[in-house]
C-alpha cells in the first residue's frame, strides 16, 4: 500500500529554513545546520537516509524548493535526492506555472498547477507504478518546503510525518506550522543520533470542533 509521508528537517524553534531563504540561499542564513544529519557518519543517520531513499516511489516538492534544487548551485550527481543511488524517484512539483526550462533534465519531473491534492494524486500514481515494477510497496514522500508539507497535512493528505529535529536555534526563517488546525499526532518512533532526533508520527484527524 502506498503511503503519503511528509519528511522534513526542522530546528528546535520550529523553522525549516533560516532567515532570507531564496534560490541563491536555499536554506536561509544559518540553515545549513538543519541538514547536518544527512551528511554525518553516524550509522543511524546513514541508515535512515538510505531507508528514506529506498522507500521513495515519488517525491513532492513546492516551486520555491524546486527553484533552489534546479538552480545553478542546486543538486548535482553527487548532491541531491537519490544521489549515488541506482534509481531515482519521479518528482512532482506544485506550482502556479511550469518553468520554461529545467536544468536537471536527467530527472523525471511533473509540474502540477492545480494544487497540492492533485500533486499528491499524481505522485501516488507514479509511486504505485514504481511499486508494481519493483515488486514492493513504495511511498510518496513530501520533502518540502515547509508550506507544501503544512498544506498537505492541513488538507488531510498525509499518513505519516517524519521530523528530523536538529539541535539548532535559528531565531527566524520559514516556520513549519503557523495557524495549524488542532489535531492529535501519534508518536511511532524516535531515534536519537549525534546530530538529530528523528521523530515519526502517524498524522491524526483534526480535533473535534477544530
PDB file of C-alpha atoms in Angstrom:
ATOM      1  CA  UNK A   1       0.000   0.000   0.000  1.00  0.00           C
ATOM      2  CA  UNK A   2       1.344   3.424  -0.971  1.00  0.00           C
ATOM      3  CA  UNK A   3       1.564   5.829   1.958  1.00  0.00           C
ATOM      4  CA  UNK A   4       1.979   9.609   1.888  1.00  0.00           C
ATOM      5  CA  UNK A   5       4.895  10.572   4.127  1.00  0.00           C
ATOM      6  CA  UNK A   6       5.968  14.120   4.957  1.00  0.00           C
ATOM      7  CA  UNK A   7       9.716  14.114   5.642  1.00  0.00           C
ATOM      8  CA  UNK A   8      11.458  17.347   6.653  1.00  0.00           C
ATOM      9  CA  UNK A   9      14.213  18.748   8.873  1.00  0.00           C
ATOM     10  CA  UNK A  10      13.295  21.373  11.454  1.00  0.00           C
ATOM     11  CA  UNK A  11      15.111  23.465  14.063  1.00  0.00           C
ATOM     12  CA  UNK A  12      14.351  23.337  17.765  1.00  0.00           C
ATOM     13  CA  UNK A  13      12.439  26.595  17.416  1.00  0.00           C
ATOM     14  CA  UNK A  14      10.318  25.274  14.557  1.00  0.00           C
ATOM     15  CA  UNK A  15      11.928  26.641  11.377  1.00  0.00           C
ATOM     16  CA  UNK A  16      12.697  24.705   8.188  1.00  0.00           C
ATOM     17  CA  UNK A  17      14.997  27.450   6.831  1.00  0.00           C
ATOM     18  CA  UNK A  18      16.945  30.275   8.353  1.00  0.00           C
ATOM     19  CA  UNK A  19      16.190  33.944   7.569  1.00  0.00           C
ATOM     20  CA  UNK A  20      16.194  35.201   3.964  1.00  0.00           C
ATOM     21  CA  UNK A  21      15.922  31.945   2.019  1.00  0.00           C
ATOM     22  CA  UNK A  22      15.990  32.110  -1.770  1.00  0.00           C
ATOM     23  CA  UNK A  23      17.368  30.469  -4.911  1.00  0.00           C
ATOM     24  CA  UNK A  24      20.901  31.618  -4.017  1.00  0.00           C
ATOM     25  CA  UNK A  25      20.476  30.955  -0.291  1.00  0.00           C
ATOM     26  CA  UNK A  26      18.280  27.877  -0.241  1.00  0.00           C
ATOM     27  CA  UNK A  27      18.296  27.088   3.475  1.00  0.00           C
ATOM     28  CA  UNK A  28      18.475  30.710   4.559  1.00  0.00           C
ATOM     29  CA  UNK A  29      21.117  32.258   6.775  1.00  0.00           C
ATOM     30  CA  UNK A  30      22.438  29.605   9.167  1.00  0.00           C
ATOM     31  CA  UNK A  31      20.067  26.960   7.815  1.00  0.00           C
ATOM     32  CA  UNK A  32      22.811  24.533   6.803  1.00  0.00           C
ATOM     33  CA  UNK A  33      22.770  23.139  10.336  1.00  0.00           C
ATOM     34  CA  UNK A  34      19.316  21.685   9.705  1.00  0.00           C
ATOM     35  CA  UNK A  35      20.770  19.020   7.415  1.00  0.00           C
ATOM     36  CA  UNK A  36      23.989  18.165   9.236  1.00  0.00           C
ATOM     37  CA  UNK A  37      22.496  14.747   9.988  1.00  0.00           C
ATOM     38  CA  UNK A  38      22.164  13.945   6.273  1.00  0.00           C
ATOM     39  CA  UNK A  39      25.936  14.257   5.793  1.00  0.00           C
ATOM     40  CA  UNK A  40      27.098  12.718   9.070  1.00  0.00           C
ATOM     41  CA  UNK A  41      28.986   9.476   9.607  1.00  0.00           C
ATOM     42  CA  UNK A  42      26.603   8.354  12.329  1.00  0.00           C
ATOM     43  CA  UNK A  43      25.404   4.869  11.278  1.00  0.00           C
ATOM     44  CA  UNK A  44      21.810   5.558  12.350  1.00  0.00           C
ATOM     45  CA  UNK A  45      21.712   8.792  10.330  1.00  0.00           C
ATOM     46  CA  UNK A  46      23.054   6.925   7.303  1.00  0.00           C
ATOM     47  CA  UNK A  47      20.576   4.076   7.784  1.00  0.00           C
ATOM     48  CA  UNK A  48      17.600   6.426   7.990  1.00  0.00           C
ATOM     49  CA  UNK A  49      18.737   8.286   4.877  1.00  0.00           C
ATOM     50  CA  UNK A  50      19.122   5.036   2.921  1.00  0.00           C
ATOM     51  CA  UNK A  51      15.713   3.814   4.064  1.00  0.00           C
ATOM     52  CA  UNK A  52      14.049   7.090   3.075  1.00  0.00           C
ATOM     53  CA  UNK A  53      15.533   6.944  -0.412  1.00  0.00           C
ATOM     54  CA  UNK A  54      14.731   3.263  -0.844  1.00  0.00           C
ATOM     55  CA  UNK A  55      11.053   3.703   0.041  1.00  0.00           C
ATOM     56  CA  UNK A  56      10.509   6.691  -2.265  1.00  0.00           C
ATOM     57  CA  UNK A  57       8.326   5.877  -5.247  1.00  0.00           C
ATOM     58  CA  UNK A  58       7.677   9.558  -5.958  1.00  0.00           C
ATOM     59  CA  UNK A  59       8.613  12.839  -4.298  1.00  0.00           C
ATOM     60  CA  UNK A  60       6.512  16.021  -3.993  1.00  0.00           C
ATOM     61  CA  UNK A  61       8.054  19.461  -3.584  1.00  0.00           C
ATOM     62  CA  UNK A  62       6.936  23.057  -3.857  1.00  0.00           C
ATOM     63  CA  UNK A  63       8.019  25.524  -6.542  1.00  0.00           C
ATOM     64  CA  UNK A  64      10.329  27.545  -4.289  1.00  0.00           C
ATOM     65  CA  UNK A  65      12.229  24.402  -3.333  1.00  0.00           C
ATOM     66  CA  UNK A  66      12.337  23.310  -6.973  1.00  0.00           C
ATOM     67  CA  UNK A  67      13.895  26.639  -7.934  1.00  0.00           C
ATOM     68  CA  UNK A  68      16.620  26.036  -5.346  1.00  0.00           C
ATOM     69  CA  UNK A  69      17.440  22.428  -6.272  1.00  0.00           C
ATOM     70  CA  UNK A  70      17.273  23.112 -10.028  1.00  0.00           C
ATOM     71  CA  UNK A  71      19.304  26.315  -9.724  1.00  0.00           C
ATOM     72  CA  UNK A  72      22.990  26.571 -10.663  1.00  0.00           C
ATOM     73  CA  UNK A  73      24.093  25.849  -7.088  1.00  0.00           C
ATOM     74  CA  UNK A  74      21.483  23.138  -6.517  1.00  0.00           C
ATOM     75  CA  UNK A  75      21.514  19.383  -6.946  1.00  0.00           C
ATOM     76  CA  UNK A  76      24.217  17.519  -8.831  1.00  0.00           C
ATOM     77  CA  UNK A  77      25.250  13.925  -9.415  1.00  0.00           C
ATOM     78  CA  UNK A  78      26.927  13.976  -6.001  1.00  0.00           C
ATOM     79  CA  UNK A  79      24.365  16.012  -4.078  1.00  0.00           C
ATOM     80  CA  UNK A  80      20.603  15.662  -4.102  1.00  0.00           C
ATOM     81  CA  UNK A  81      17.723  13.291  -3.543  1.00  0.00           C
ATOM     82  CA  UNK A  82      18.865   9.810  -4.558  1.00  0.00           C
ATOM     83  CA  UNK A  83      22.388  10.941  -5.438  1.00  0.00           C
ATOM     84  CA  UNK A  84      24.649   7.913  -5.596  1.00  0.00           C
ATOM     85  CA  UNK A  85      21.704   5.517  -5.754  1.00  0.00           C
ATOM     86  CA  UNK A  86      20.978   3.168  -8.652  1.00  0.00           C
ATOM     87  CA  UNK A  87      17.495   4.532  -9.225  1.00  0.00           C
ATOM     88  CA  UNK A  88      15.859   7.894  -8.562  1.00  0.00           C
ATOM     89  CA  UNK A  89      12.169   8.528  -7.934  1.00  0.00           C
ATOM     90  CA  UNK A  90       9.842  10.655 -10.014  1.00  0.00           C
ATOM     91  CA  UNK A  91       9.461  14.247  -8.808  1.00  0.00           C
ATOM     92  CA  UNK A  92       6.177  16.165  -8.746  1.00  0.00           C
ATOM     93  CA  UNK A  93       6.300  19.949  -8.305  1.00  0.00           C
ATOM     94  CA  UNK A  94       3.368  22.005  -7.006  1.00  0.00           C
ATOM     95  CA  UNK A  95       3.445  25.289  -8.908  1.00  0.00           C
ATOM     96  CA  UNK A  96       1.259  28.000 -10.401  1.00  0.00           C
ATOM     97  CA  UNK A  97       3.016  27.570 -13.757  1.00  0.00           C
ATOM     98  CA  UNK A  98       5.589  25.201 -15.206  1.00  0.00           C
ATOM     99  CA  UNK A  99       9.117  26.569 -15.723  1.00  0.00           C
ATOM    100  CA  UNK A 100      10.267  27.399 -19.215  1.00  0.00           C
ATOM    101  CA  UNK A 101      13.263  25.084 -18.855  1.00  0.00           C
ATOM    102  CA  UNK A 102      14.766  22.576 -16.417  1.00  0.00           C
ATOM    103  CA  UNK A 103      18.479  22.198 -15.682  1.00  0.00           C
ATOM    104  CA  UNK A 104      18.223  18.708 -14.173  1.00  0.00           C
ATOM    105  CA  UNK A 105      16.935  17.030 -17.313  1.00  0.00           C
ATOM    106  CA  UNK A 106      18.119  13.585 -16.183  1.00  0.00           C
ATOM    107  CA  UNK A 107      15.404  13.541 -13.502  1.00  0.00           C
ATOM    108  CA  UNK A 108      11.713  12.747 -14.086  1.00  0.00           C
ATOM    109  CA  UNK A 109       9.761  15.983 -13.445  1.00  0.00           C
ATOM    110  CA  UNK A 110       5.992  16.515 -13.432  1.00  0.00           C
ATOM    111  CA  UNK A 111       4.587  20.008 -12.831  1.00  0.00           C
ATOM    112  CA  UNK A 112       1.085  20.241 -11.347  1.00  0.00           C
ATOM    113  CA  UNK A 113      -0.638  23.622 -11.487  1.00  0.00           C
ATOM    114  CA  UNK A 114      -3.943  22.682  -9.837  1.00  0.00           C
ATOM    115  CA  UNK A 115      -2.944  22.407  -6.177  1.00  0.00           C
ATOM    116  CA  UNK A 116      -1.457  20.099  -3.575  1.00  0.00           C
ATOM    117  CA  UNK A 117      -4.223  17.473  -3.704  1.00  0.00           C
ATOM    118  CA  UNK A 118      -3.759  16.924  -7.436  1.00  0.00           C
ATOM    119  CA  UNK A 119       0.012  16.859  -6.992  1.00  0.00           C
ATOM    120  CA  UNK A 120      -0.275  14.131  -4.350  1.00  0.00           C
ATOM    121  CA  UNK A 121      -2.649  12.179  -6.615  1.00  0.00           C
ATOM    122  CA  UNK A 122      -0.172  12.408  -9.488  1.00  0.00           C
ATOM    123  CA  UNK A 123       2.675  11.336  -7.213  1.00  0.00           C
ATOM    124  CA  UNK A 124       0.642   8.413  -5.867  1.00  0.00           C
ATOM    125  CA  UNK A 125       0.063   7.182  -9.423  1.00  0.00           C
ATOM    126  CA  UNK A 126       3.793   7.361 -10.127  1.00  0.00           C
ATOM    127  CA  UNK A 127       4.623   5.610  -6.842  1.00  0.00           C
ATOM    128  CA  UNK A 128       2.116   2.831  -7.497  1.00  0.00           C
ATOM    129  CA  UNK A 129       3.597   2.264 -10.956  1.00  0.00           C
ATOM    130  CA  UNK A 130       7.085   2.168  -9.428  1.00  0.00           C
ATOM    131  CA  UNK A 131       5.842  -0.254  -6.764  1.00  0.00           C
ATOM    132  CA  UNK A 132       4.482  -2.605  -9.413  1.00  0.00           C
ATOM    133  CA  UNK A 133       7.777  -2.510 -11.310  1.00  0.00           C
ATOM    134  CA  UNK A 134       9.845  -3.064  -8.161  1.00  0.00           C
ATOM    135  CA  UNK A 135       7.591  -5.724  -6.672  1.00  0.00           C
ATOM    136  CA  UNK A 136       7.424  -3.915  -3.334  1.00  0.00           C
ATOM    137  CA  UNK A 137       5.381  -1.108  -1.780  1.00  0.00           C
ATOM    138  CA  UNK A 138       6.846   2.346  -2.299  1.00  0.00           C
ATOM    139  CA  UNK A 139       5.656   5.631  -0.823  1.00  0.00           C
ATOM    140  CA  UNK A 140       5.039   9.217  -1.822  1.00  0.00           C
ATOM    141  CA  UNK A 141       7.431  11.476   0.091  1.00  0.00           C
ATOM    142  CA  UNK A 142       6.695  15.174   0.626  1.00  0.00           C
ATOM    143  CA  UNK A 143      10.156  16.686   1.061  1.00  0.00           C
ATOM    144  CA  UNK A 144       9.132  20.337   1.392  1.00  0.00           C
ATOM    145  CA  UNK A 145       9.291  23.164   1.604  1.00  0.00           C
ATOM    146  CA  UNK A 146       7.512  23.923   4.804  1.00  0.00           C
ATOM    147  CA  UNK A 147       4.403  25.411   3.194  1.00  0.00           C
ATOM    148  CA  UNK A 148       3.957  22.346   0.984  1.00  0.00           C
ATOM    149  CA  UNK A 149       4.240  19.950   3.920  1.00  0.00           C
ATOM    150  CA  UNK A 150       1.964  22.045   6.141  1.00  0.00           C
ATOM    151  CA  UNK A 151      -0.696  22.471   3.457  1.00  0.00           C
ATOM    152  CA  UNK A 152      -0.732  18.741   2.723  1.00  0.00           C
ATOM    153  CA  UNK A 153      -1.198  17.941   6.401  1.00  0.00           C
ATOM    154  CA  UNK A 154      -3.893  20.622   6.708  1.00  0.00           C
ATOM    155  CA  UNK A 155      -5.709  19.078   3.733  1.00  0.00           C
ATOM    156  CA  UNK A 156      -5.674  15.621   5.334  1.00  0.00           C
ATOM    157  CA  UNK A 157      -3.420  14.147   2.649  1.00  0.00           C
ATOM    158  CA  UNK A 158      -0.591  12.857   4.867  1.00  0.00           C
ATOM    159  CA  UNK A 159      -0.405   9.461   6.574  1.00  0.00           C
ATOM    160  CA  UNK A 160       2.858   9.918   8.482  1.00  0.00           C
ATOM    161  CA  UNK A 161       5.191  12.752   9.463  1.00  0.00           C
ATOM    162  CA  UNK A 162       8.933  12.203   9.835  1.00  0.00           C
ATOM    163  CA  UNK A 163      10.676  15.130  11.529  1.00  0.00           C
ATOM    164  CA  UNK A 164      14.450  15.414  11.751  1.00  0.00           C
ATOM    165  CA  UNK A 165      14.796  17.668  14.784  1.00  0.00           C
ATOM    166  CA  UNK A 166      18.159  19.394  14.519  1.00  0.00           C
ATOM    167  CA  UNK A 167      19.837  20.882  17.625  1.00  0.00           C
ATOM    168  CA  UNK A 168      19.952  24.426  16.278  1.00  0.00           C
ATOM    169  CA  UNK A 169      18.070  27.620  17.124  1.00  0.00           C
ATOM    170  CA  UNK A 170      17.580  29.812  14.057  1.00  0.00           C
ATOM    171  CA  UNK A 171      15.577  32.610  15.656  1.00  0.00           C
ATOM    172  CA  UNK A 172      13.715  33.347  12.423  1.00  0.00           C
ATOM    173  CA  UNK A 173      13.114  31.878   8.996  1.00  0.00           C
ATOM    174  CA  UNK A 174      10.387  29.741   7.439  1.00  0.00           C
ATOM    175  CA  UNK A 175       8.168  28.192  10.129  1.00  0.00           C
ATOM    176  CA  UNK A 176       6.843  24.692   9.573  1.00  0.00           C
ATOM    177  CA  UNK A 177       3.454  25.298  11.179  1.00  0.00           C
ATOM    178  CA  UNK A 178       1.555  28.559  11.578  1.00  0.00           C
ATOM    179  CA  UNK A 179      -2.141  28.577  12.425  1.00  0.00           C
ATOM    180  CA  UNK A 180      -2.499  24.822  12.032  1.00  0.00           C
ATOM    181  CA  UNK A 181      -5.855  23.184  12.727  1.00  0.00           C
ATOM    182  CA  UNK A 182      -5.646  21.361  16.091  1.00  0.00           C
ATOM    183  CA  UNK A 183      -5.108  17.630  15.679  1.00  0.00           C
ATOM    184  CA  UNK A 184      -3.550  14.706  17.526  1.00  0.00           C
ATOM    185  CA  UNK A 185      -0.379  13.010  16.284  1.00  0.00           C
ATOM    186  CA  UNK A 186       0.537   9.517  17.450  1.00  0.00           C
ATOM    187  CA  UNK A 187       4.260   9.046  18.037  1.00  0.00           C
ATOM    188  CA  UNK A 188       5.508   5.832  16.429  1.00  0.00           C
ATOM    189  CA  UNK A 189       9.249   6.123  16.763  1.00  0.00           C
ATOM    190  CA  UNK A 190      12.182   8.183  17.968  1.00  0.00           C
ATOM    191  CA  UNK A 191      15.831   7.677  17.053  1.00  0.00           C
ATOM    192  CA  UNK A 192      18.470   9.895  18.657  1.00  0.00           C
ATOM    193  CA  UNK A 193      21.809  10.282  16.917  1.00  0.00           C
ATOM    194  CA  UNK A 194      24.805  12.542  17.384  1.00  0.00           C
ATOM    195  CA  UNK A 195      23.285  15.152  15.061  1.00  0.00           C
ATOM    196  CA  UNK A 196      19.476  14.972  15.328  1.00  0.00           C
ATOM    197  CA  UNK A 197      16.429  13.376  16.871  1.00  0.00           C
ATOM    198  CA  UNK A 198      14.378  11.591  14.222  1.00  0.00           C
ATOM    199  CA  UNK A 199      10.687  11.503  15.160  1.00  0.00           C
ATOM    200  CA  UNK A 200       7.975   9.522  13.372  1.00  0.00           C
ATOM    201  CA  UNK A 201       4.258  10.279  13.835  1.00  0.00           C
ATOM    202  CA  UNK A 202       1.004   8.993  12.472  1.00  0.00           C
ATOM    203  CA  UNK A 203      -0.984  12.047  11.438  1.00  0.00           C
ATOM    204  CA  UNK A 204      -4.425  12.071  13.040  1.00  0.00           C
ATOM    205  CA  UNK A 205      -7.569  13.874  12.015  1.00  0.00           C
ATOM    206  CA  UNK A 206      -8.233  17.449  13.164  1.00  0.00           C
ATOM    207  CA  UNK A 207      -9.592  17.715  16.700  1.00  0.00           C
ATOM    208  CA  UNK A 208     -13.360  17.855  17.060  1.00  0.00           C
ATOM    209  CA  UNK A 209     -14.545  21.399  16.595  1.00  0.00           C
ATOM    210  CA  UNK A 210     -11.173  22.437  15.085  1.00  0.00           C
TER     211      UNK A 210
END
